[in-house]
Amino acid sequence: MRLAAALLSVLVGATLTGCGASAKSHRRAAVDAYFREVNGIEARLAGPTQVAGKAYRQFGRASKNERRQIQQAQLALVAARVSLAGLHPPREAHRVHRDLLRLADMESQVGLEAVELADFLPLARATLTQLSSSAADLRRSLAGARHASDQATALDSYGSALDQVTQRLDALGAPPALVPWQRDQRRRLQATLGAARQLAKALRIGDRKDLALLSRRLRALVSQPPQVTQAQHDAIVAYDQRLIRIARLTARIQEERRRLEVKLG
């Protein structure tokens, strides 16, 4: 998994070589000691970052045991970041230390969102599944209705179900990567609710002119219910974009390490 490899690639071979009792050699020794401490912290990151990355690509389908592992991995990432922040880098390593902290923050954020995904997607999936049942109830009620008022009542019940699903979806804490998806699903649900209410009103007042148009609109919306698969796609796109940013920061850290090697080597 590329997250663990990112920091590892920065630190493998990061110790500086050389000898002598000059001021430069003392500075080199201080930088060398700093990187040894960082190496020890980084060794604790490989497993947790692998767990976080796997969780992202599972799209929230982790078992209860796997969700516990994800939570433990996130705690380990946070603890490693705290340990890194507690180091006192020599003056020459201040810049690389700041970037390493940023890298640890980015990896910790991936872990946090993996936890959130593991909690959010199953709940979102279960919430949206209720729409299929409500749509089936609507079709049965409309098929058995003898009067326009009965059809309007069936549409009112469907509208109430849509409103409940919308509220439940709103109550779910979406990870940042899925907030746009959650917002889009809410708009779709609201559009369906609006169409159902307009059609119910037209049936009650006997507005035959708009019945056909409103019926077609509602059928089109009901036939394309919200999909969690889009949320899954959005999550992996966000994950890949974060990996790109991590790779860029990693490259900058490597360049700074090489600069230190040249300066103090």
XYZ file of C-alpha atoms in Angstrom:
265
model
C 0.000 0.000 0.000
C 1.430 3.286 -1.109
C 0.793 5.265 2.075
C 3.187 3.209 4.155
C 5.700 3.212 1.326
C 5.613 7.000 1.186
C 7.165 7.713 4.551
C 9.282 4.585 4.394
C 10.863 5.702 1.121
C 11.743 8.992 2.746
C 13.470 7.437 5.711
C 15.222 4.325 4.438
C 18.852 5.243 4.172
C 18.116 8.647 5.604
C 20.959 8.520 8.094
C 23.973 10.547 7.083
C 27.476 9.164 6.942
C 30.818 10.705 7.711
C 33.334 11.144 10.508
C 35.416 13.801 12.184
C 35.238 15.996 15.222
C 34.400 19.242 13.447
C 31.299 21.333 14.066
C 29.906 19.964 10.820
C 30.295 16.402 12.017
C 28.468 17.266 15.235
C 25.601 18.739 13.220
C 25.632 15.690 10.995
C 25.465 13.435 14.061
C 22.488 15.404 15.390
C 20.624 15.061 12.092
C 21.540 11.387 11.967
C 20.138 10.856 15.480
C 16.963 12.686 14.515
C 16.348 10.424 11.543
C 16.970 7.341 13.658
C 14.170 8.482 15.969
C 11.911 9.112 13.002
C 12.706 5.675 11.623
C 11.524 4.115 14.874
C 8.243 6.010 14.702
C 7.749 5.188 11.033
C 8.108 1.471 11.724
C 4.812 1.694 13.610
C 3.001 3.214 10.618
C 3.306 0.453 8.026
C 0.574 -1.820 9.408
C -1.963 0.916 10.259
C -1.603 2.645 6.870
C -2.138 -0.660 5.086
C -5.304 -1.249 7.100
C -6.569 2.262 6.296
C -5.887 1.895 2.584
C -7.610 -1.489 2.420
C -10.628 -0.054 4.233
C -10.914 2.764 1.708
C -10.999 0.283 -1.154
C -13.523 -1.956 0.593
C -16.065 0.856 0.224
C -17.486 0.465 3.699
C -18.041 -3.299 3.435
C -15.768 -4.150 6.357
C -16.933 -6.661 8.939
C -17.316 -5.693 12.599
C -13.904 -7.155 13.360
C -12.352 -5.268 10.456
C -13.998 -2.043 11.619
C -12.375 -2.533 15.017
C -9.039 -2.996 13.262
C -9.621 0.212 11.310
C -10.334 2.110 14.540
C -7.202 0.676 16.150
C -5.185 1.628 13.070
C -6.441 5.201 13.277
C -5.438 5.421 16.942
C -1.980 4.103 16.016
C -1.618 6.727 13.272
C -2.577 9.502 15.671
C -0.182 8.188 18.320
C 2.651 8.051 15.786
C 1.925 11.626 14.750
C 2.031 12.735 18.410
C 5.375 10.979 18.842
C 6.736 12.676 15.738
C 5.569 16.067 17.000
C 7.402 15.403 20.256
C 10.780 15.145 18.567
C 13.213 18.057 18.710
C 14.910 18.218 15.337
C 18.250 19.999 14.952
C 18.146 23.306 13.145
C 19.142 21.748 9.833
C 16.159 19.359 9.954
C 13.449 21.898 10.819
C 12.151 22.059 7.263
C 12.018 18.306 6.766
C 10.410 17.930 10.198
C 7.577 20.281 9.220
C 6.981 18.291 6.055
C 7.090 14.997 7.922
C 4.430 16.316 10.287
C 2.303 17.289 7.295
C 2.799 13.839 5.821
C 1.773 12.224 9.114
C -1.302 14.475 9.217
C -2.301 13.399 5.723
C -1.891 9.726 6.553
C -3.819 10.179 9.788
C -6.623 11.876 7.850
C -6.819 8.879 5.533
C -7.141 6.675 8.603
C -9.868 8.878 10.048
C -11.859 8.845 6.818
C -11.445 5.075 6.621
C -13.122 4.858 10.035
C -15.881 7.215 8.896
C -16.397 5.286 5.659
C -16.670 2.026 7.562
C -19.443 3.574 9.668
C -21.177 5.719 7.040
C -21.563 3.588 3.921
C -23.355 0.611 5.509
C -25.802 2.996 7.188
C -26.320 4.955 3.969
C -26.877 1.710 2.073
C -29.453 0.501 4.621
C -31.203 3.885 4.594
C -31.522 4.048 0.823
C -32.693 0.430 0.640
C -35.904 1.620 2.290
C -36.699 3.542 -0.894
C -37.106 0.337 -2.907
C -39.641 -0.977 -0.415
C -41.519 2.343 -0.409
C -41.578 2.469 -4.220
C -42.959 -1.092 -4.334
C -45.666 -0.116 -1.826
C -46.566 2.878 -4.007
C -46.916 0.763 -7.145
C -49.182 -1.728 -5.365
C -51.327 1.034 -3.889
C -51.706 2.812 -7.213
C -52.579 -0.414 -8.981
C -55.325 -1.178 -6.450
C -56.694 2.373 -6.191
C -60.219 2.879 -7.533
C -60.412 6.629 -7.185
C -58.102 9.590 -7.709
C -58.313 10.355 -3.997
C -56.958 6.871 -3.222
C -54.059 7.462 -5.579
C -53.380 10.812 -3.915
C -53.367 9.146 -0.502
C -50.860 6.555 -1.765
C -48.637 9.359 -3.038
C -48.874 11.115 0.333
C -47.654 7.932 2.059
C -44.802 7.652 -0.404
C -43.918 11.295 0.201
C -43.821 10.687 3.948
C -41.450 7.759 3.395
C -39.223 9.944 1.220
C -39.166 12.631 3.889
C -38.139 10.095 6.559
C -35.348 8.718 4.385
C -34.116 12.246 3.716
C -33.993 13.021 7.428
C -32.141 9.778 8.184
C -29.634 10.449 5.427
C -29.109 14.003 6.698
C -28.442 12.638 10.185
C -25.565 10.463 8.969
C -22.140 12.021 9.382
C -20.677 11.774 5.895
C -16.874 11.820 5.532
C -15.649 14.997 3.789
C -15.112 13.098 0.522
C -18.781 12.062 0.483
C -20.434 15.320 1.544
C -21.060 16.304 -2.136
C -22.591 12.864 -2.765
C -24.812 13.186 0.313
C -25.920 16.637 -0.813
C -26.707 15.356 -4.313
C -28.786 12.473 -2.934
C -30.738 14.897 -0.790
C -31.539 17.022 -3.847
C -32.721 13.930 -5.717
C -34.922 12.852 -2.829
C -36.378 16.329 -2.513
C -37.118 16.429 -6.253
C -38.924 13.083 -6.004
C -40.855 14.272 -2.971
C -41.852 17.452 -4.790
C -43.058 15.497 -7.826
C -45.101 13.142 -5.631
C -46.781 16.041 -3.840
C -47.533 17.881 -7.078
C -49.083 14.763 -8.578
C -51.169 14.159 -5.445
C -52.430 17.732 -5.610
C -53.296 17.424 -9.302
C -55.263 14.246 -8.593
C -57.233 15.888 -5.790
C -58.226 18.952 -7.825
C -58.795 16.954 -10.993
C -56.156 18.806 -13.015
C -56.043 16.424 -15.985
C -53.825 18.778 -17.960
C -50.751 18.181 -15.791
C -51.421 14.579 -14.736
C -49.592 12.924 -17.630
C -46.564 15.218 -17.336
C -46.299 14.851 -13.555
C -46.747 11.077 -13.766
C -43.902 10.772 -16.274
C -41.661 12.955 -14.139
C -42.332 10.921 -11.014
C -41.794 7.616 -12.825
C -38.444 8.866 -14.139
C -37.285 9.880 -10.670
C -38.486 6.683 -8.993
C -36.813 4.545 -11.667
C -33.417 6.071 -10.810
C -33.144 5.901 -7.013
C -30.041 7.146 -5.167
C -27.113 4.740 -5.438
C -24.395 4.030 -2.902
C -22.181 2.907 -5.790
C -21.662 6.566 -6.684
C -20.555 7.218 -3.114
C -18.106 4.355 -3.426
C -16.728 5.827 -6.636
C -16.409 9.275 -5.052
C -14.559 7.792 -2.069
C -11.946 6.047 -4.169
C -11.430 9.133 -6.363
C -10.799 11.194 -3.219
C -8.428 8.526 -1.943
C -6.432 8.485 -5.181
C -6.211 12.284 -5.189
C -4.864 12.199 -1.651
C -2.256 9.630 -2.690
C -1.069 12.023 -5.385
C -0.659 14.805 -2.824
C 1.166 12.416 -0.495
C 3.508 11.385 -3.310
C 4.315 15.021 -4.090
C 5.075 15.807 -0.473
C 7.162 12.655 -0.198
C 9.236 13.750 -3.187
C 9.847 17.121 -1.548
C 10.967 15.446 1.667
C 13.350 13.218 -0.257
C 14.826 16.231 -2.009
C 15.384 17.981 1.310
C 17.059 14.872 2.708
C 19.409 14.782 -0.276
C 20.185 18.456 0.278
C 21.138 17.712 3.889
C 23.341 14.842 2.794
C 25.213 17.111 0.414
C 25.486 19.913 2.951
C 26.643 17.792 5.887
C 28.114 14.751 4.139
